[in-house]
Amino acid sequence: MMIGFNMKIFYLNRAEDESGVSGTGRVAQGFVFDNGKVAMTWLSEHPTVTIYDNIGEVHAIHGHGGKTEVIMEPDYKKAFGEMKSFVDNFDLAEIAMSKVPPDGNASKLMAKN
C-alpha cells in the first residue's frame, strides 16, 4: 500500500503556563504522520520527544482548557503546487472572451488582436 506524503507540521502556542515549566508562546513542535500518529518535542530546557496516537490526544493532554492551542502550519508545498497549476492553466484571453457578448464591439476588437 502506497501512502501519500501529507505529513503536517504543527506547534503548540501557549497563552498561559500553568505549570511554570514550558513557558508561553511557541512551546512545542511536531509532526502528524500520514497514518495519524504524532511526534512532538518541547522547545524548552527539557526537549523530550513523545509519540501520540493522534492529534486529539495532544490537544486533550496539553490544551489546558484552551490555554494552549494546536496550530497547524500551512502546507506551503501543496499551496505552491495549487497556485502553479492555476497559473499554468490560466488563459486570460479565453476568460475575457467569455465575459463579453460574442457580437459586441469589444469582442471584435479582441478578435483582431
GROMACS .gro file of N, CA and C in nm:
model
  339
    1MET      N    1   0.085  -0.118   0.000
    1MET     CA    2   0.000   0.000   0.000
    1MET      C    3   0.089   0.124   0.000
    2MET      N    4   0.064   0.213  -0.093
    2MET     CA    5   0.143   0.337  -0.104
    2MET      C    6   0.070   0.447  -0.027
    3ILE      N    7   0.139   0.509   0.064
    3ILE     CA    8   0.081   0.619   0.141
    3ILE      C    9   0.137   0.749   0.086
    4GLY      N   10   0.050   0.848   0.070
    4GLY     CA   11   0.095   0.979   0.021
    4GLY      C   12   0.179   1.050   0.125
    5PHE      N   13   0.246   1.152   0.081
    5PHE     CA   14   0.329   1.230   0.173
    5PHE      C   15   0.253   1.355   0.213
    6ASN      N   16   0.170   1.340   0.314
    6ASN     CA   17   0.086   1.451   0.359
    6ASN      C   18   0.113   1.486   0.505
    7MET      N   19   0.237   1.460   0.551
    7MET     CA   20   0.270   1.492   0.689
    7MET      C   21   0.239   1.639   0.716
    8LYS      N   22   0.184   1.663   0.831
    8LYS     CA   23   0.152   1.801   0.870
    8LYS      C   24   0.243   1.842   0.985
    9ILE      N   25   0.283   1.967   0.982
    9ILE     CA   26   0.367   2.024   1.087
    9ILE      C   27   0.278   2.111   1.176
   10PHE      N   28   0.300   2.104   1.306
   10PHE     CA   29   0.222   2.188   1.397
   10PHE      C   30   0.311   2.238   1.510
   11TYR      N   31   0.258   2.331   1.585
   11TYR     CA   32   0.324   2.374   1.707
   11TYR      C   33   0.219   2.403   1.813
   12LEU      N   34   0.261   2.402   1.937
   12LEU     CA   35   0.173   2.440   2.047
   12LEU      C   36   0.202   2.585   2.082
   13ASN      N   37   0.097   2.664   2.087
   13ASN     CA   38   0.109   2.804   2.126
   13ASN      C   39   0.038   2.820   2.261
   14ARG      N   40   0.116   2.847   2.363
   14ARG     CA   41   0.063   2.852   2.499
   14ARG      C   42   0.046   2.998   2.543
   15ALA      N   43  -0.078   3.031   2.582
   15ALA     CA   44  -0.108   3.167   2.629
   15ALA      C   45  -0.072   3.182   2.777
   16GLU      N   46  -0.092   3.075   2.854
   16GLU     CA   47  -0.065   3.080   2.998
   16GLU      C   48   0.000   2.949   3.040
   17ASP      N   49   0.109   2.957   3.114
   17ASP     CA   50   0.183   2.839   3.158
   17ASP      C   51   0.143   2.804   3.300
   18GLU      N   52   0.051   2.709   3.316
   18GLU     CA   53   0.002   2.670   3.448
   18GLU      C   54   0.110   2.606   3.534
   19SER      N   55   0.198   2.527   3.472
   19SER     CA   56   0.298   2.452   3.549
   19SER      C   57   0.425   2.533   3.577
   20GLY      N   58   0.450   2.636   3.498
   20GLY     CA   59   0.572   2.714   3.514
   20GLY      C   60   0.694   2.647   3.456
   21VAL      N   61   0.674   2.544   3.373
   21VAL     CA   62   0.787   2.468   3.318
   21VAL      C   63   0.815   2.504   3.173
   22SER      N   64   0.709   2.507   3.091
   22SER     CA   65   0.731   2.523   2.946
   22SER      C   66   0.728   2.666   2.897
   23GLY      N   67   0.676   2.758   2.973
   23GLY     CA   68   0.670   2.898   2.931
   23GLY      C   69   0.548   2.927   2.845
   24THR      N   70   0.552   3.040   2.776
   24THR     CA   71   0.440   3.080   2.692
   24THR      C   72   0.489   3.101   2.549
   25GLY      N   73   0.394   3.120   2.460
   25GLY     CA   74   0.427   3.135   2.318
   25GLY      C   75   0.442   2.999   2.254
   26ARG      N   76   0.530   2.989   2.156
   26ARG     CA   77   0.555   2.863   2.085
   26ARG      C   78   0.639   2.773   2.176
   27VAL      N   79   0.576   2.671   2.235
   27VAL     CA   80   0.645   2.590   2.335
   27VAL      C   81   0.681   2.449   2.288
   28ALA      N   82   0.619   2.402   2.180
   28ALA     CA   83   0.649   2.267   2.130
   28ALA      C   84   0.618   2.264   1.981
   29GLN      N   85   0.679   2.165   1.913
   29GLN     CA   86   0.650   2.148   1.771
   29GLN      C   87   0.645   2.000   1.741
   30GLY      N   88   0.577   1.968   1.632
   30GLY     CA   89   0.566   1.826   1.599
   30GLY      C   90   0.515   1.801   1.459
   31PHE      N   91   0.498   1.672   1.431
   31PHE     CA   92   0.450   1.625   1.301
   31PHE      C   93   0.332   1.533   1.322
   32VAL      N   94   0.236   1.541   1.232
   32VAL     CA   95   0.130   1.442   1.224
   32VAL      C   96   0.164   1.359   1.101
   33PHE      N   97   0.194   1.232   1.122
   33PHE     CA   98   0.231   1.145   1.012
   33PHE      C   99   0.109   1.105   0.931
   34ASP      N  100   0.132   1.050   0.811
   34ASP     CA  101   0.022   1.009   0.722
   34ASP      C  102  -0.074   0.912   0.790
   35ASN      N  103  -0.023   0.829   0.882
   35ASN     CA  104  -0.109   0.731   0.948
   35ASN      C  105  -0.181   0.787   1.070
   36GLY      N  106  -0.164   0.917   1.098
   36GLY     CA  107  -0.232   0.982   1.209
   36GLY      C  108  -0.150   0.990   1.337
   37LYS      N  109  -0.045   0.910   1.349
   37LYS     CA  110   0.040   0.916   1.468
   37LYS      C  111   0.109   1.052   1.474
   38VAL      N  112   0.145   1.093   1.595
   38VAL     CA  113   0.204   1.226   1.617
   38VAL      C  114   0.335   1.212   1.694
   39ALA      N  115   0.435   1.287   1.652
   39ALA     CA  116   0.561   1.301   1.727
   39ALA      C  117   0.574   1.447   1.763
   40MET      N  118   0.603   1.473   1.891
   40MET     CA  119   0.611   1.612   1.936
   40MET      C  120   0.731   1.628   2.029
   41THR      N  121   0.798   1.742   2.019
   41THR     CA  122   0.910   1.774   2.108
   41THR      C  123   0.888   1.913   2.169
   42TRP      N  124   0.939   1.930   2.288
   42TRP     CA  125   0.928   2.057   2.358
   42TRP      C  126   1.044   2.148   2.321
   43LEU      N  127   1.018   2.276   2.311
   43LEU     CA  128   1.120   2.376   2.281
   43LEU      C  129   1.162   2.444   2.411
   44SER      N  130   1.212   2.364   2.504
   44SER     CA  131   1.247   2.415   2.636
   44SER      C  132   1.376   2.348   2.683
   45GLU      N  133   1.408   2.366   2.810
   45GLU     CA  134   1.527   2.304   2.868
   45GLU      C  135   1.515   2.152   2.871
   46HIS      N  136   1.393   2.100   2.858
   46HIS     CA  137   1.368   1.956   2.863
   46HIS      C  138   1.305   1.912   2.731
   47PRO      N  139   1.386   1.902   2.624
   47PRO     CA  140   1.332   1.877   2.489
   47PRO      C  141   1.297   1.731   2.462
   48THR      N  142   1.213   1.674   2.548
   48THR     CA  143   1.173   1.535   2.528
   48THR      C  144   1.088   1.521   2.401
   49VAL      N  145   1.088   1.401   2.346
   49VAL     CA  146   1.005   1.369   2.230
   49VAL      C  147   0.904   1.264   2.274
   50THR      N  148   0.777   1.287   2.240
   50THR     CA  149   0.671   1.194   2.277
   50THR      C  150   0.592   1.157   2.153
   51ILE      N  151   0.547   1.032   2.147
   51ILE     CA  152   0.463   0.982   2.038
   51ILE      C  153   0.321   0.970   2.091
   52TYR      N  154   0.225   1.019   2.014
   52TYR     CA  155   0.083   1.012   2.050
   52TYR      C  156   0.009   0.936   1.940
   53ASP      N  157  -0.106   0.878   1.975
   53ASP     CA  158  -0.185   0.805   1.876
   53ASP      C  159  -0.249   0.897   1.773
   54ASN      N  160  -0.280   1.023   1.813
   54ASN     CA  161  -0.344   1.117   1.720
   54ASN      C  162  -0.333   1.258   1.777
   55ILE      N  163  -0.367   1.356   1.695
   55ILE     CA  164  -0.356   1.497   1.736
   55ILE      C  165  -0.458   1.532   1.845
   56GLY      N  166  -0.568   1.457   1.850
   56GLY     CA  167  -0.667   1.478   1.956
   56GLY      C  168  -0.610   1.454   2.094
   57GLU      N  169  -0.522   1.352   2.105
   57GLU     CA  170  -0.457   1.325   2.234
   57GLU      C  171  -0.369   1.442   2.276
   58VAL      N  172  -0.295   1.498   2.180
   58VAL     CA  173  -0.209   1.613   2.211
   58VAL      C  174  -0.293   1.727   2.265
   59HIS      N  175  -0.403   1.754   2.199
   59HIS     CA  176  -0.490   1.864   2.242
   59HIS      C  177  -0.551   1.835   2.380
   60ALA      N  178  -0.597   1.711   2.401
   60ALA     CA  179  -0.659   1.675   2.528
   60ALA      C  180  -0.560   1.684   2.644
   61ILE      N  181  -0.436   1.640   2.621
   61ILE     CA  182  -0.335   1.638   2.727
   61ILE      C  183  -0.274   1.775   2.753
   62HIS      N  184  -0.248   1.851   2.647
   62HIS     CA  185  -0.171   1.975   2.661
   62HIS      C  186  -0.251   2.103   2.638
   63GLY      N  187  -0.380   2.090   2.607
   63GLY     CA  188  -0.462   2.208   2.577
   63GLY      C  189  -0.493   2.295   2.696
   64HIS      N  190  -0.494   2.237   2.816
   64HIS     CA  191  -0.520   2.310   2.941
   64HIS      C  192  -0.642   2.402   2.930
   65GLY      N  193  -0.753   2.344   2.883
   65GLY     CA  194  -0.879   2.419   2.879
   65GLY      C  195  -0.875   2.540   2.788
   66GLY      N  196  -0.800   2.531   2.678
   66GLY     CA  197  -0.794   2.641   2.583
   66GLY      C  198  -0.677   2.737   2.604
   67LYS      N  199  -0.597   2.712   2.705
   67LYS     CA  200  -0.481   2.798   2.730
   67LYS      C  201  -0.365   2.768   2.636
   68THR      N  202  -0.372   2.653   2.568
   68THR     CA  203  -0.271   2.615   2.470
   68THR      C  204  -0.343   2.570   2.344
   69GLU      N  205  -0.303   2.626   2.231
   69GLU     CA  206  -0.363   2.591   2.102
   69GLU      C  207  -0.269   2.503   2.021
   70VAL      N  208  -0.328   2.410   1.946
   70VAL     CA  209  -0.253   2.334   1.847
   70VAL      C  210  -0.268   2.411   1.716
   71ILE      N  211  -0.158   2.464   1.664
   71ILE     CA  212  -0.160   2.545   1.542
   71ILE      C  213  -0.096   2.464   1.430
   72MET      N  214  -0.172   2.435   1.325
   72MET     CA  215  -0.118   2.363   1.210
   72MET      C  216  -0.049   2.462   1.118
   73GLU      N  217   0.072   2.429   1.077
   73GLU     CA  218   0.146   2.513   0.983
   73GLU      C  219   0.086   2.494   0.844
   74PRO      N  220   0.082   2.599   0.764
   74PRO     CA  221   0.032   2.584   0.627
   74PRO      C  222   0.120   2.486   0.547
   75ASP      N  223   0.057   2.417   0.455
   75ASP     CA  224   0.130   2.325   0.367
   75ASP      C  225   0.175   2.406   0.246
   76TYR      N  226   0.293   2.470   0.257
   76TYR     CA  227   0.341   2.560   0.153
   76TYR      C  228   0.366   2.488   0.021
   77LYS      N  229   0.415   2.364   0.026
   77LYS     CA  230   0.443   2.290  -0.096
   77LYS      C  231   0.313   2.263  -0.172
   78LYS      N  232   0.210   2.222  -0.101
   78LYS     CA  233   0.080   2.197  -0.164
   78LYS      C  234   0.021   2.327  -0.219
   79ALA      N  235   0.029   2.434  -0.140
   79ALA     CA  236  -0.024   2.563  -0.184
   79ALA      C  237   0.048   2.611  -0.310
   80PHE      N  238   0.182   2.593  -0.314
   80PHE     CA  239   0.258   2.632  -0.432
   80PHE      C  240   0.214   2.550  -0.553
   81GLY      N  241   0.195   2.420  -0.534
   81GLY     CA  242   0.151   2.334  -0.644
   81GLY      C  243   0.014   2.375  -0.697
   82GLU      N  244  -0.077   2.409  -0.607
   82GLU     CA  245  -0.210   2.453  -0.649
   82GLU      C  246  -0.201   2.584  -0.727
   83MET      N  247  -0.119   2.678  -0.678
   83MET     CA  248  -0.104   2.807  -0.745
   83MET      C  249  -0.037   2.789  -0.881
   84LYS      N  250   0.065   2.705  -0.888
   84LYS     CA  251   0.135   2.681  -1.014
   84LYS      C  252   0.040   2.619  -1.116
   85SER      N  253  -0.041   2.524  -1.072
   85SER     CA  254  -0.138   2.460  -1.162
   85SER      C  255  -0.237   2.564  -1.215
   86PHE      N  256  -0.283   2.653  -1.128
   86PHE     CA  257  -0.376   2.758  -1.170
   86PHE      C  258  -0.310   2.848  -1.274
   87VAL      N  259  -0.189   2.895  -1.244
   87VAL     CA  260  -0.118   2.987  -1.335
   87VAL      C  261  -0.088   2.919  -1.468
   88ASP      N  262  -0.043   2.793  -1.463
   88ASP     CA  263  -0.010   2.720  -1.585
   88ASP      C  264  -0.132   2.701  -1.675
   89ASN      N  265  -0.249   2.693  -1.615
   89ASN     CA  266  -0.371   2.669  -1.692
   89ASN      C  267  -0.456   2.794  -1.712
   90PHE      N  268  -0.404   2.909  -1.674
   90PHE     CA  269  -0.477   3.034  -1.682
   90PHE      C  270  -0.465   3.092  -1.823
   91ASP      N  271  -0.578   3.123  -1.884
   91ASP     CA  272  -0.579   3.182  -2.018
   91ASP      C  273  -0.666   3.308  -2.013
   92LEU      N  274  -0.600   3.423  -1.997
   92LEU     CA  275  -0.671   3.549  -1.982
   92LEU      C  276  -0.761   3.580  -2.102
   93ALA      N  277  -0.711   3.554  -2.222
   93ALA     CA  278  -0.790   3.584  -2.342
   93ALA      C  279  -0.919   3.502  -2.343
   94GLU      N  280  -0.908   3.377  -2.306
   94GLU     CA  281  -1.027   3.290  -2.303
   94GLU      C  282  -1.128   3.339  -2.200
   95ILE      N  283  -1.080   3.379  -2.083
   95ILE     CA  284  -1.169   3.430  -1.979
   95ILE      C  285  -1.233   3.561  -2.023
   96ALA      N  286  -1.153   3.651  -2.081
   96ALA     CA  287  -1.207   3.779  -2.127
   96ALA      C  288  -1.313   3.758  -2.235
   97MET      N  289  -1.286   3.668  -2.328
   97MET     CA  290  -1.382   3.643  -2.438
   97MET      C  291  -1.513   3.584  -2.383
   98SER      N  292  -1.504   3.510  -2.275
   98SER     CA  293  -1.625   3.451  -2.218
   98SER      C  294  -1.711   3.554  -2.146
   99LYS      N  295  -1.655   3.672  -2.117
   99LYS     CA  296  -1.727   3.775  -2.042
   99LYS      C  297  -1.791   3.883  -2.130
  100VAL      N  298  -1.759   3.886  -2.258
  100VAL     CA  299  -1.813   3.989  -2.346
  100VAL      C  300  -1.910   3.925  -2.446
  101PRO      N  301  -2.011   4.001  -2.491
  101PRO     CA  302  -2.104   3.946  -2.590
  101PRO      C  303  -2.027   3.911  -2.719
  102PRO      N  304  -2.055   3.794  -2.777
  102PRO     CA  305  -1.980   3.749  -2.895
  102PRO      C  306  -1.992   3.842  -3.016
  103ASP      N  307  -2.102   3.916  -3.026
  103ASP     CA  308  -2.119   4.004  -3.142
  103ASP      C  309  -2.100   4.152  -3.108
  104GLY      N  310  -2.044   4.179  -2.989
  104GLY     CA  311  -2.022   4.317  -2.946
  104GLY      C  312  -1.891   4.375  -2.998
  105ASN      N  313  -1.875   4.507  -2.981
  105ASN     CA  314  -1.755   4.576  -3.027
  105ASN      C  315  -1.628   4.525  -2.956
  106ALA      N  316  -1.638   4.498  -2.825
  106ALA     CA  317  -1.521   4.451  -2.750
  106ALA      C  318  -1.474   4.317  -2.806
  107SER      N  319  -1.567   4.232  -2.839
  107SER     CA  320  -1.533   4.101  -2.893
  107SER      C  321  -1.463   4.114  -3.029
  108LYS      N  322  -1.510   4.208  -3.110
  108LYS     CA  323  -1.449   4.232  -3.241
  108LYS      C  324  -1.306   4.286  -3.227
  109LEU      N  325  -1.286   4.379  -3.129
  109LEU     CA  326  -1.152   4.433  -3.105
  109LEU      C  327  -1.057   4.324  -3.055
  110MET      N  328  -1.105   4.241  -2.966
  110MET     CA  329  -1.021   4.136  -2.909
  110MET      C  330  -0.986   4.031  -3.015
  111ALA      N  331  -1.076   4.003  -3.104
  111ALA     CA  332  -1.053   3.904  -3.207
  111ALA      C  333  -0.943   3.950  -3.304
  112LYS      N  334  -0.933   4.083  -3.327
  112LYS     CA  335  -0.830   4.139  -3.416
  112LYS      C  336  -0.692   4.122  -3.356
  113ASN      N  337  -0.680   4.126  -3.225
  113ASN     CA  338  -0.551   4.119  -3.158
  113ASN      C  339  -0.528   3.977  -3.117
   0.00000   0.00000   0.00000
